Amino acid sequence: MAKTILITGANGNLGTAVVKKFLEEDYKVIGVDHSGNHLGFANNHPQFELHAVNLADEAASDTFAKEAISLYKQIDGALLLAGGFAMGDIAATDGEALRKMFTLNFETAYYLVRPLFQHMMENGYGRIVLVGARPALQPEAGKNLIGYALSKSLLVQLANLLNEAAKGKNVVVSVIAPSTIDTPANRADMPKADFESWVKPAEIAEVLEFICSGKSDPLRKSVYHLYGNA
Ligand SMILES: NC(=O)c1ccc[n+]([C@@H]2O[C@H](COP(=O)([O-])OP(=O)(O)OC[C@H]3O[C@@H](n4cnc5c(N)ncnc54)[C@H](OP(=O)(O)O)[C@@H]3O)[C@@H](O)[C@H]2O)c1
């Protein structure tokens, strides 16, 4: 039977490539986003559905996750891609800027991880993937991105804590840490950069599919550095 995979940020630059890959590989895909207009290719696909959920809203996220669990009985994977970026060194990062990054990168994942991790522990199987970033792992890359780096590093710590809680079960929480992803937005922001060195959304989608496929079952690795040639 096809595995059921929940994908947030489904309409985003990375999300659209990931939805495409998982539908090609015959998974059942539950997409989540604020709104969607880049997923036309998936509109009438029998294995795809798209839900508009504000993932910063704890109650809405929890209700949505529990409805999906009740409907499908088993959610095999959750690829929690929703998130975003902001510049700012310590001088530029006040409480409001910090909370904004915390909500966008941490809360949008945490409110789904909470019910989904418990569900996967009960089922004895599951893969959750969170999206970190290089500045969360390398201080030299994060020193001028304080809110972004802090909020992404909390996801790494969350994965570590949950993997401890899941020891002995086939439930794994991984973090992918891409460097700059080759997206139209990044090309427009950095027109002089070497685009070829950037990791491609389709390459990340391959790694995510590997994590959700049976092929990765013995792996208990929590952080994947997806830096391409950068
Ligand atoms: N782009 C890069 O170079 C890069 C590098 C490292 C890590 N990352 C991470 O990779 C992930 C995907 O990046 P991307 O470039 O594909 O970003 P993107 O195109 O901006 O996509 C992010 C998606 O998340 C959705 N989202 C944000 N807040 C939400 C909320 N409260 N509820 C529901 N959906 C929400 C957005 O929906 P709306 O647009 O409707 O708000 C958007 O579709 C992010 O976590 C990002 O931090 C990106």
CSV table of C-alpha atoms and ligand atoms in Angstrom, one decimal:
chain,number,residue,atom,x,y,z
A,1,MET,CA,0.0,0.0,0.0
A,2,ALA,CA,1.2,3.5,-0.8
A,3,LYS,CA,2.7,5.3,2.2
A,4,THR,CA,0.9,8.5,3.4
A,5,ILE,CA,3.1,11.6,3.6
A,6,LEU,CA,2.1,15.0,5.0
A,7,ILE,CA,4.0,17.9,3.4
A,8,THR,CA,3.9,21.4,4.7
A,9,GLY,CA,5.1,24.4,2.7
A,10,ALA,CA,3.7,22.4,-0.2
A,11,ASN,CA,3.2,25.4,-2.4
A,12,GLY,CA,6.7,26.9,-1.7
A,13,ASN,CA,9.7,26.6,-3.9
A,14,LEU,CA,11.0,23.5,-2.3
A,15,GLY,CA,7.6,22.1,-1.5
A,16,THR,CA,6.4,22.0,-5.1
A,17,ALA,CA,9.4,19.9,-6.1
A,18,VAL,CA,8.9,17.6,-3.2
A,19,VAL,CA,5.2,17.1,-3.9
A,20,LYS,CA,6.1,16.3,-7.5
A,21,LYS,CA,8.7,13.8,-6.5
A,22,PHE,CA,6.4,12.0,-4.0
A,23,LEU,CA,3.5,11.8,-6.5
A,24,GLU,CA,5.8,10.4,-9.1
A,25,GLU,CA,6.9,7.7,-6.7
A,26,ASP,CA,3.3,6.8,-6.0
A,27,TYR,CA,2.9,8.1,-2.4
A,28,LYS,CA,-0.3,9.4,-1.0
A,29,VAL,CA,0.4,13.2,-0.4
A,30,ILE,CA,-1.4,15.4,2.0
A,31,GLY,CA,-0.2,18.9,1.2
A,32,VAL,CA,-0.5,21.8,3.6
A,33,ASP,CA,0.0,25.5,2.9
A,34,HIS,CA,-1.5,28.9,3.5
A,35,SER,CA,-2.8,29.1,0.0
A,36,GLY,CA,-1.7,27.5,-3.2
A,37,ASN,CA,-1.2,28.4,-6.8
A,38,HIS,CA,1.9,26.5,-7.9
A,39,LEU,CA,0.5,23.1,-7.6
A,40,GLY,CA,-1.6,23.0,-10.7
A,41,PHE,CA,0.2,19.9,-11.9
A,42,ALA,CA,-1.2,18.0,-8.9
A,43,ASN,CA,-4.7,19.4,-8.9
A,44,ASN,CA,-6.5,16.4,-10.2
A,45,HIS,CA,-4.1,13.8,-9.0
A,46,PRO,CA,-6.0,11.0,-7.2
A,47,GLN,CA,-3.3,10.7,-4.6
A,48,PHE,CA,-3.1,14.4,-3.7
A,49,GLU,CA,-5.0,16.7,-1.5
A,50,LEU,CA,-4.2,20.3,-0.4
A,51,HIS,CA,-5.3,21.8,2.9
A,52,ALA,CA,-5.1,25.5,3.9
A,53,VAL,CA,-4.0,25.6,7.5
A,54,ASN,CA,-2.3,28.4,9.4
A,55,LEU,CA,0.5,26.4,11.0
A,56,ALA,CA,1.3,29.2,13.4
A,57,ASP,CA,-2.1,28.5,15.0
A,58,GLU,CA,-1.6,25.7,17.5
A,59,ALA,CA,-5.3,24.7,17.8
A,60,ALA,CA,-5.8,24.7,14.0
A,61,SER,CA,-2.7,22.6,13.4
A,62,ASP,CA,-3.6,20.1,16.2
A,63,THR,CA,-7.1,19.7,14.9
A,64,PHE,CA,-5.9,19.2,11.3
A,65,ALA,CA,-3.3,16.6,12.3
A,66,LYS,CA,-5.8,14.7,14.4
A,67,GLU,CA,-8.3,14.7,11.6
A,68,ALA,CA,-5.7,13.4,9.2
A,69,ILE,CA,-4.7,10.6,11.6
A,70,SER,CA,-8.3,9.6,12.1
A,71,LEU,CA,-9.0,9.5,8.4
A,72,TYR,CA,-5.8,7.7,7.2
A,73,LYS,CA,-5.1,5.7,10.4
A,74,GLN,CA,-1.4,5.8,9.6
A,75,ILE,CA,0.7,8.8,8.7
A,76,ASP,CA,4.0,7.4,7.6
A,77,GLY,CA,6.0,10.5,7.0
A,78,ALA,CA,5.8,14.3,7.7
A,79,LEU,CA,8.0,16.6,5.8
A,80,LEU,CA,7.6,19.9,7.6
A,81,LEU,CA,9.0,22.4,5.0
A,82,ALA,CA,7.1,25.6,6.0
A,83,GLY,CA,9.5,28.3,7.2
A,84,GLY,CA,11.3,31.4,6.1
A,85,PHE,CA,14.3,33.6,6.2
A,86,ALA,CA,15.2,37.0,7.7
A,87,MET,CA,18.5,38.9,7.9
A,88,GLY,CA,19.6,40.5,11.1
A,89,ASP,CA,22.6,40.7,13.4
A,90,ILE,CA,22.2,41.1,17.2
A,91,ALA,CA,21.6,44.9,16.9
A,92,ALA,CA,18.9,44.4,14.3
A,93,THR,CA,17.1,41.5,16.1
A,94,ASP,CA,14.8,42.8,18.7
A,95,GLY,CA,12.2,40.6,20.5
A,96,GLU,CA,9.6,41.1,17.8
A,97,ALA,CA,12.0,40.0,15.0
A,98,LEU,CA,13.1,37.0,17.1
A,99,ARG,CA,9.5,36.0,17.8
A,100,LYS,CA,8.6,36.3,14.1
A,101,MET,CA,11.4,33.8,13.2
A,102,PHE,CA,10.5,31.6,16.1
A,103,THR,CA,6.9,31.4,14.9
A,104,LEU,CA,7.7,30.9,11.3
A,105,ASN,CA,10.4,28.3,11.7
A,106,PHE,CA,9.8,26.6,15.0
A,107,GLU,CA,6.1,26.8,15.9
A,108,THR,CA,4.9,25.9,12.4
A,109,ALA,CA,6.7,22.6,12.8
A,110,TYR,CA,6.2,22.0,16.5
A,111,TYR,CA,2.4,22.2,16.5
A,112,LEU,CA,2.3,19.3,14.0
A,113,VAL,CA,5.3,17.4,15.4
A,114,ARG,CA,3.5,17.1,18.7
A,115,PRO,CA,0.5,15.0,17.6
A,116,LEU,CA,2.3,13.3,14.7
A,117,PHE,CA,5.2,12.1,16.8
A,118,GLN,CA,2.9,10.6,19.3
A,119,HIS,CA,0.8,8.9,16.6
A,120,MET,CA,4.0,7.4,15.0
A,121,MET,CA,5.2,6.1,18.4
A,122,GLU,CA,1.9,4.4,18.8
A,123,ASN,CA,2.1,2.9,15.3
A,124,GLY,CA,5.7,1.9,15.7
A,125,TYR,CA,6.8,3.6,12.5
A,126,GLY,CA,7.3,7.1,11.2
A,127,ARG,CA,9.7,9.6,9.6
A,128,ILE,CA,9.5,13.3,10.4
A,129,VAL,CA,11.8,15.7,8.6
A,130,LEU,CA,12.4,19.2,9.8
A,131,VAL,CA,14.2,21.9,7.7
A,132,GLY,CA,17.2,23.4,9.4
A,133,ALA,CA,19.8,25.5,7.7
A,134,ARG,CA,23.5,25.9,7.5
A,135,PRO,CA,23.6,29.1,9.7
A,136,ALA,CA,22.0,27.0,12.5
A,137,LEU,CA,25.0,24.7,12.5
A,138,GLN,CA,27.9,27.0,11.6
A,139,PRO,CA,28.2,30.2,13.8
A,140,GLU,CA,30.3,31.9,11.1
A,141,ALA,CA,27.4,31.6,8.7
A,142,GLY,CA,24.7,32.6,11.3
A,143,LYS,CA,26.3,35.6,13.0
A,144,ASN,CA,24.3,38.1,11.0
A,145,LEU,CA,21.1,36.0,10.9
A,146,ILE,CA,20.4,35.8,14.6
A,147,GLY,CA,16.7,35.1,14.6
A,148,TYR,CA,16.9,32.7,11.7
A,149,ALA,CA,19.9,30.7,13.0
A,150,LEU,CA,18.4,30.5,16.5
A,151,SER,CA,15.0,29.4,15.3
A,152,LYS,CA,16.4,26.8,13.0
A,153,SER,CA,18.8,25.5,15.6
A,154,LEU,CA,15.9,24.8,17.9
A,155,LEU,CA,14.6,22.3,15.3
A,156,VAL,CA,17.9,20.4,15.5
A,157,GLN,CA,17.6,20.2,19.3
A,158,LEU,CA,14.0,19.1,19.0
A,159,ALA,CA,15.1,16.2,16.7
A,160,ASN,CA,17.8,15.2,19.1
A,161,LEU,CA,15.3,15.1,22.0
A,162,LEU,CA,12.6,13.2,20.1
A,163,ASN,CA,15.1,10.7,18.8
A,164,GLU,CA,16.1,9.9,22.4
A,165,ALA,CA,12.4,9.5,23.2
A,166,ALA,CA,12.0,7.1,20.2
A,167,LYS,CA,15.0,4.9,21.0
A,168,GLY,CA,14.2,1.3,20.2
A,169,LYS,CA,11.3,2.2,17.9
A,170,ASN,CA,11.4,2.7,14.1
A,171,VAL,CA,10.5,6.4,14.4
A,172,VAL,CA,13.1,8.9,13.4
A,173,VAL,CA,13.1,12.7,13.3
A,174,SER,CA,15.7,14.0,10.8
A,175,VAL,CA,16.8,17.5,10.0
A,176,ILE,CA,17.9,18.5,6.5
A,177,ALA,CA,20.2,21.5,6.5
A,178,PRO,CA,20.4,23.0,3.0
A,179,SER,CA,22.8,25.7,2.0
A,180,THR,CA,21.3,28.2,-0.5
A,181,ILE,CA,18.5,26.5,-2.5
A,182,ASP,CA,18.4,27.3,-6.2
A,183,THR,CA,15.0,29.1,-6.3
A,184,PRO,CA,13.8,32.0,-8.4
A,185,ALA,CA,13.6,34.2,-5.3
A,186,ASN,CA,17.3,33.5,-4.4
A,187,ARG,CA,18.4,34.1,-8.0
A,188,ALA,CA,16.6,37.4,-8.0
A,189,ASP,CA,18.1,38.4,-4.7
A,190,MET,CA,21.7,37.3,-5.6
A,191,PRO,CA,22.0,37.8,-9.4
A,192,LYS,CA,25.8,37.6,-9.3
A,193,ALA,CA,26.0,34.3,-7.4
A,194,ASP,CA,27.2,31.0,-8.8
A,195,PHE,CA,23.8,29.3,-9.2
A,196,GLU,CA,25.4,26.0,-10.2
A,197,SER,CA,26.9,25.6,-6.7
A,198,TRP,CA,23.4,25.9,-5.1
A,199,VAL,CA,21.5,22.8,-4.1
A,200,LYS,CA,18.5,22.1,-6.3
A,201,PRO,CA,14.9,21.6,-5.0
A,202,ALA,CA,14.7,18.3,-7.0
A,203,GLU,CA,18.0,17.1,-5.3
A,204,ILE,CA,16.5,17.7,-1.9
A,205,ALA,CA,13.3,16.0,-2.9
A,206,GLU,CA,15.4,12.9,-3.8
A,207,VAL,CA,16.9,12.8,-0.3
A,208,LEU,CA,13.5,13.3,1.3
A,209,GLU,CA,12.1,10.4,-0.7
A,210,PHE,CA,15.1,8.2,0.4
A,211,ILE,CA,14.4,9.1,4.0
A,212,CYS,CA,10.7,8.1,3.7
A,213,SER,CA,11.4,5.0,1.6
A,214,GLY,CA,12.1,1.6,3.2
A,215,LYS,CA,15.7,2.0,1.9
A,216,SER,CA,16.6,4.3,4.8
A,217,ASP,CA,15.1,2.1,7.6
A,218,PRO,CA,18.4,1.2,9.4
A,219,LEU,CA,19.5,4.9,9.4
A,220,ARG,CA,19.2,6.8,12.7
A,221,LYS,CA,21.0,9.9,11.5
A,222,SER,CA,19.5,13.1,12.5
A,223,VAL,CA,21.2,15.9,10.5
A,224,TYR,CA,21.8,15.8,6.7
A,225,HIS,CA,24.0,18.6,5.4
A,226,LEU,CA,22.6,19.3,1.9
A,227,TYR,CA,25.2,21.9,0.8
A,228,GLY,CA,25.6,20.9,-2.8
A,229,ASN,CA,28.9,22.4,-4.0
A,230,ALA,CA,28.5,25.6,-1.9
B,1,LIG,N1,15.4,29.0,0.1
B,1,LIG,C1,16.6,28.7,0.7
B,1,LIG,O1,17.7,29.0,0.2
B,1,LIG,C2,16.6,27.9,2.0
B,1,LIG,C3,17.8,27.5,2.6
B,1,LIG,C4,17.8,26.8,3.7
B,1,LIG,C5,16.6,26.4,4.3
B,1,LIG,N2,15.5,26.8,3.7
B,1,LIG,C6,14.2,26.4,4.3
B,1,LIG,O2,13.6,25.5,3.4
B,1,LIG,C7,12.1,25.6,3.6
B,1,LIG,C8,11.5,25.9,2.3
B,1,LIG,O3,12.1,27.0,1.7
B,1,LIG,P1,11.5,27.7,0.4
B,1,LIG,O4,12.5,28.5,-0.2
B,1,LIG,O5,10.8,26.7,-0.4
B,1,LIG,O6,10.4,28.7,1.0
B,1,LIG,P2,9.1,29.3,0.4
B,1,LIG,O7,9.1,29.2,-1.0
B,1,LIG,O8,8.9,30.6,1.1
B,1,LIG,O9,8.0,28.3,1.0
B,1,LIG,C9,7.6,28.3,2.4
B,1,LIG,C10,6.2,27.9,2.4
B,1,LIG,O10,5.8,27.8,3.8
B,1,LIG,C11,4.5,28.3,3.9
B,1,LIG,N3,4.2,28.9,5.2
B,1,LIG,C12,4.9,29.8,5.9
B,1,LIG,N4,4.2,30.1,7.1
B,1,LIG,C13,3.1,29.3,7.1
B,1,LIG,C14,2.1,29.1,8.0
B,1,LIG,N5,2.0,29.9,9.2
B,1,LIG,N6,1.1,28.2,7.8
B,1,LIG,C15,1.1,27.5,6.6
B,1,LIG,N7,2.1,27.6,5.7
B,1,LIG,C16,3.1,28.5,5.9
B,1,LIG,C17,4.5,29.5,2.9
B,1,LIG,O11,3.2,29.8,2.5
B,1,LIG,P3,2.8,31.3,2.1
B,1,LIG,O12,3.7,31.7,1.1
B,1,LIG,O13,1.3,31.2,1.7
B,1,LIG,O14,3.0,32.1,3.4
B,1,LIG,C18,5.3,28.9,1.7
B,1,LIG,O15,4.5,28.2,0.8
B,1,LIG,C19,11.9,26.7,4.7
B,1,LIG,O16,11.8,26.1,5.9
B,1,LIG,C20,13.2,27.5,4.6
B,1,LIG,O17,13.5,28.2,5.8
B,1,LIG,C21,15.4,27.5,2.6
